[in-house]
Amino acid sequence: MKSVIAFVVGLIFAFGLGISGMTQTQVVRGFLDVFGQWNYSLLGVMGGAIFVHSILFYFIKKRQGPLLDDKFYLPTRKDLDQRLILGSALFGLGWGWAGICPGPGIVAMVGGSFNIVIFVASMLGGMAVFKLVENRIK
Amino acid sequence: MINALIGGVLIGLAVSLMLLFNGRVTGISGIIGGTFKAPKGELTWRVAFLLGLLFGGIMLQTFKPGIFDQVSSAEWFDYLIAGLFVGFGTLLGNGCTSGHGVCGISRLSARSMVATGTFIFFGIISVLLYKFLRGPL
């Protein structure tokens, strides 16, 4: 049942990404091109998403647990460490260069752009590299 | 902008559903990362989610052909390098635009606010660098 929900969530998430334009690199890079031809669409996407989720989160979190599991799996860390900053910096550099991030990459792959497929494959490769060295980093 | 808002609302609803039913944060980099060396019970729902993303993409492509058309001067090696940075960086930083940007900020997580500010800042730097080194976007 949890997998059915996860699948439906993925579906709706994909629609959100596609409709908002986030699956097009020109829209993302346009947002990050603040000193050039600024496309502020991404503000609307993040704003809309945060607006909806922050309200629903508040109410959902009042429950003892979710509907299909015993507990909420929420991140507990509150520290600001070097890995958070460095990781985010690296992610931002890659994101700005190509104009895609993980979710939109996977959704947009079906559009037939070979470059997007290369991005996703390479992203998985980068993740695999991290998984190999993460114990040494931690 | 209206499409952006509608899309954003859908994303907000989607992640809220994931939290309400499965109790999970919808951080896509984390969901993918968690498929590597996944312990029992952790793999199936993740794969289901990723299949949902793919299937959603197929439906979008079917009803709105051209929705994934990319306009960019970037070449295959740009995507290759960028992918490595994104893959490694999101796992090192414990999240991406969905995990930190949407879910984390909605929870008022200071970590996520810092992460989001950082990757947006470096995203802006990256575009500047690209324009300087390579020319028009």
XYZ file of C-alpha atoms in Angstrom:
275
model
C 0.000 0.000 0.000
C 2.857 2.347 0.856
C 4.253 1.691 -2.579
C 0.950 2.575 -4.220
C 0.976 5.874 -2.366
C 4.622 6.454 -3.269
C 3.834 5.817 -6.929
C 0.896 8.251 -6.881
C 3.034 10.846 -5.092
C 5.681 10.435 -7.791
C 3.027 10.905 -10.445
C 1.638 14.109 -8.917
C 5.153 15.391 -8.235
C 6.041 14.818 -11.890
C 2.954 16.738 -13.013
C 3.939 19.582 -10.713
C 7.445 19.671 -12.128
C 6.289 19.509 -15.726
C 3.502 22.069 -15.441
C 5.741 24.526 -13.588
C 8.460 24.387 -16.230
C 11.074 22.999 -13.865
C 11.840 20.193 -16.298
C 13.220 22.679 -18.801
C 16.800 23.745 -18.231
C 16.161 27.178 -19.714
C 13.603 27.912 -16.975
C 15.924 26.867 -14.156
C 18.971 28.585 -15.556
C 16.784 31.586 -16.291
C 15.984 31.809 -12.585
C 19.659 31.610 -11.660
C 20.564 34.156 -14.338
C 19.792 36.996 -11.951
C 22.139 39.428 -13.649
C 20.835 38.585 -17.086
C 17.398 37.680 -18.410
C 15.857 36.840 -15.039
C 13.034 34.309 -15.122
C 11.405 34.363 -11.702
C 9.110 31.362 -12.264
C 11.016 29.194 -9.806
C 10.005 31.596 -7.041
C 6.399 30.723 -7.802
C 7.104 27.004 -7.728
C 8.978 27.071 -4.447
C 6.576 29.607 -2.999
C 3.522 27.589 -3.958
C 5.016 24.343 -2.721
C 6.255 25.760 0.577
C 2.976 27.600 1.170
C 0.924 24.425 0.757
C 3.304 22.079 2.531
C 4.127 24.270 5.510
C 0.423 24.530 6.359
C -0.290 20.837 5.821
C 2.918 19.842 7.623
C 1.766 21.749 10.696
C -1.477 19.791 10.866
C -0.087 16.399 9.840
C 2.635 16.632 12.450
C 0.029 16.910 15.211
C -0.813 13.245 14.582
C 0.860 10.409 16.508
C 2.024 8.937 13.264
C 1.297 8.626 9.550
C -1.613 6.592 8.216
C 0.385 3.627 6.914
C 3.373 3.479 9.235
C 4.212 3.608 12.926
C 6.203 6.803 12.920
C 7.284 9.845 10.979
C 10.739 9.563 9.468
C 11.860 13.146 9.859
C 15.449 14.393 9.828
C 16.644 15.158 13.324
C 19.929 16.945 12.726
C 20.102 20.580 13.631
C 23.827 21.262 13.248
C 25.325 23.246 10.403
C 28.420 21.395 9.306
C 30.993 21.605 6.552
C 29.430 18.737 4.630
C 26.089 20.484 4.417
C 27.717 23.632 3.048
C 30.184 21.905 0.728
C 27.585 19.448 -0.534
C 25.094 22.217 -1.213
C 27.766 24.268 -2.961
C 28.703 21.369 -5.239
C 25.062 20.644 -5.925
C 24.393 24.304 -6.731
C 27.324 24.473 -9.123
C 26.094 21.413 -11.017
C 22.495 22.567 -10.919
C 23.307 25.973 -12.342
C 25.611 24.597 -15.024
C 23.122 22.146 -16.498
C 19.866 23.586 -15.228
C 18.484 20.373 -13.793
C 18.369 18.619 -10.481
C 17.489 15.009 -9.545
C 13.694 15.050 -9.772
C 13.281 16.991 -13.007
C 16.135 14.988 -14.491
C 14.274 11.737 -14.067
C 10.964 13.152 -15.269
C 12.455 14.901 -18.304
C 14.388 11.842 -19.484
C 11.342 10.572 -21.346
C 11.420 13.670 -23.544
C 14.153 12.119 -25.607
C 16.994 14.504 -24.838
C 20.131 12.422 -24.760
C 21.844 15.111 -22.694
C 19.297 14.630 -19.919
C 19.924 10.895 -19.955
C 23.657 11.560 -19.684
C 22.953 13.877 -16.755
C 20.895 11.287 -14.878
C 23.398 8.502 -15.527
C 26.229 10.727 -14.388
C 24.229 11.821 -11.348
C 23.752 8.194 -10.358
C 27.475 7.729 -10.865
C 28.246 10.672 -8.596
C 25.912 9.226 -5.985
C 27.595 5.842 -6.251
C 30.989 7.469 -5.741
C 29.691 9.175 -2.619
C 28.285 5.930 -1.287
C 31.690 4.305 -1.768
C 33.603 6.991 0.128
C 30.998 8.120 2.653
C 32.391 6.064 5.499
C 35.757 7.676 5.021
C 34.159 11.121 5.013
C 32.097 10.442 8.122
C 3.864 32.533 -13.342
C 0.429 30.931 -13.021
C 1.816 27.614 -14.281
C 4.637 27.891 -11.803
C 2.197 28.398 -8.942
C -0.049 25.535 -10.031
C 2.970 23.286 -10.362
C 4.229 24.404 -6.968
C 0.879 23.669 -5.328
C 0.881 20.175 -6.862
C 4.373 19.574 -5.514
C 3.302 20.804 -2.089
C 0.309 18.474 -2.151
C 2.406 15.529 -3.301
C 4.977 15.829 -0.536
C 2.208 16.336 2.016
C 0.546 13.102 0.885
C 3.848 11.264 1.238
C 4.181 12.561 4.785
C 0.580 11.868 5.797
C 0.453 8.305 4.462
C 4.030 7.028 4.575
C 5.544 9.422 7.098
C 8.377 10.223 4.700
C 10.091 13.371 3.550
C 10.100 13.645 -0.236
C 13.714 14.542 -0.789
C 14.391 13.078 -4.206
C 18.151 12.885 -3.847
C 17.610 11.066 -0.556
C 15.058 8.722 -2.050
C 17.425 7.790 -4.878
C 20.435 7.648 -2.543
C 18.514 5.351 -0.253
C 18.148 2.754 -2.996
C 21.891 2.100 -2.793
C 22.517 -0.576 -0.157
C 18.873 -0.348 0.929
C 17.937 -2.368 3.989
C 14.803 -4.521 3.926
C 11.597 -2.532 3.575
C 13.366 0.509 2.231
C 13.635 -0.340 -1.441
C 10.148 -1.025 -2.746
C 8.454 2.272 -1.922
C 11.459 4.183 -3.282
C 11.363 2.333 -6.578
C 7.593 2.860 -6.715
C 8.086 6.600 -6.266
C 10.733 6.768 -8.996
C 8.467 4.776 -11.315
C 5.736 7.294 -10.540
C 8.067 10.098 -11.626
C 8.876 8.285 -14.854
C 5.279 7.407 -15.570
C 4.270 10.978 -14.866
C 6.860 12.070 -17.369
C 5.478 9.701 -19.971
C 1.950 11.021 -19.411
C 3.133 14.615 -19.677
C 5.028 13.862 -22.856
C 1.953 12.160 -24.305
C -0.484 14.972 -23.596
C 1.906 17.865 -24.059
C 4.570 16.864 -26.559
C 7.428 19.291 -26.426
C 7.033 19.925 -22.712
C 10.539 18.580 -22.179
C 12.156 20.443 -25.076
C 15.424 21.880 -23.886
C 16.853 25.188 -25.083
C 20.476 25.268 -24.078
C 23.949 25.770 -25.478
C 25.281 23.146 -23.095
C 26.877 20.053 -24.614
C 26.919 16.440 -23.480
C 30.082 16.906 -21.419
C 28.463 19.820 -19.555
C 25.663 17.479 -18.511
C 28.165 14.790 -17.625
C 30.201 17.012 -15.314
C 27.123 18.704 -13.862
C 25.573 15.325 -13.132
C 28.600 14.250 -11.117
C 28.475 17.439 -9.072
C 24.735 17.075 -8.492
C 24.936 13.406 -7.590
C 27.832 13.736 -5.188
C 26.799 17.118 -3.822
C 23.198 16.242 -3.008
C 24.228 13.203 -0.992
C 27.050 15.065 0.759
C 24.696 17.909 1.582
C 21.834 15.584 2.522
C 19.330 17.039 0.111
C 18.290 19.013 -2.941
C 15.533 21.411 -3.999
C 12.739 19.067 -2.908
C 14.293 17.808 0.309
C 15.822 20.994 1.650
C 14.036 23.570 -0.454
C 10.447 22.417 -0.093
C 10.268 19.949 2.799
C 13.016 21.381 4.965
C 11.974 24.997 4.735
C 8.331 24.050 5.350
C 9.477 22.440 8.603
C 11.388 25.628 9.483
C 14.652 23.678 9.483
C 17.644 25.989 9.825
C 19.839 23.376 8.152
C 17.587 23.349 5.133
C 17.362 27.120 4.931
C 21.158 27.343 4.959
C 21.448 24.524 2.428
C 18.893 26.105 0.119
C 20.502 29.519 0.337
C 23.858 27.921 -0.403
C 22.840 25.952 -3.452
C 20.893 28.851 -4.918
C 23.898 31.117 -4.366
C 26.240 28.656 -6.044
C 23.701 28.073 -8.791
C 23.856 31.779 -9.555
C 27.670 31.645 -9.493
C 27.582 28.680 -11.833
C 25.457 30.517 -14.409
C 27.803 33.505 -14.229
C 30.778 31.195 -14.714
C 29.087 29.486 -17.631
C 28.348 32.767 -19.366
C 31.904 33.933 -18.751
C 33.611 30.735 -19.877
C 31.215 29.447 -22.525
C 29.055 32.291 -23.696
C 25.254 32.532 -23.961
C 23.169 30.030 -21.989
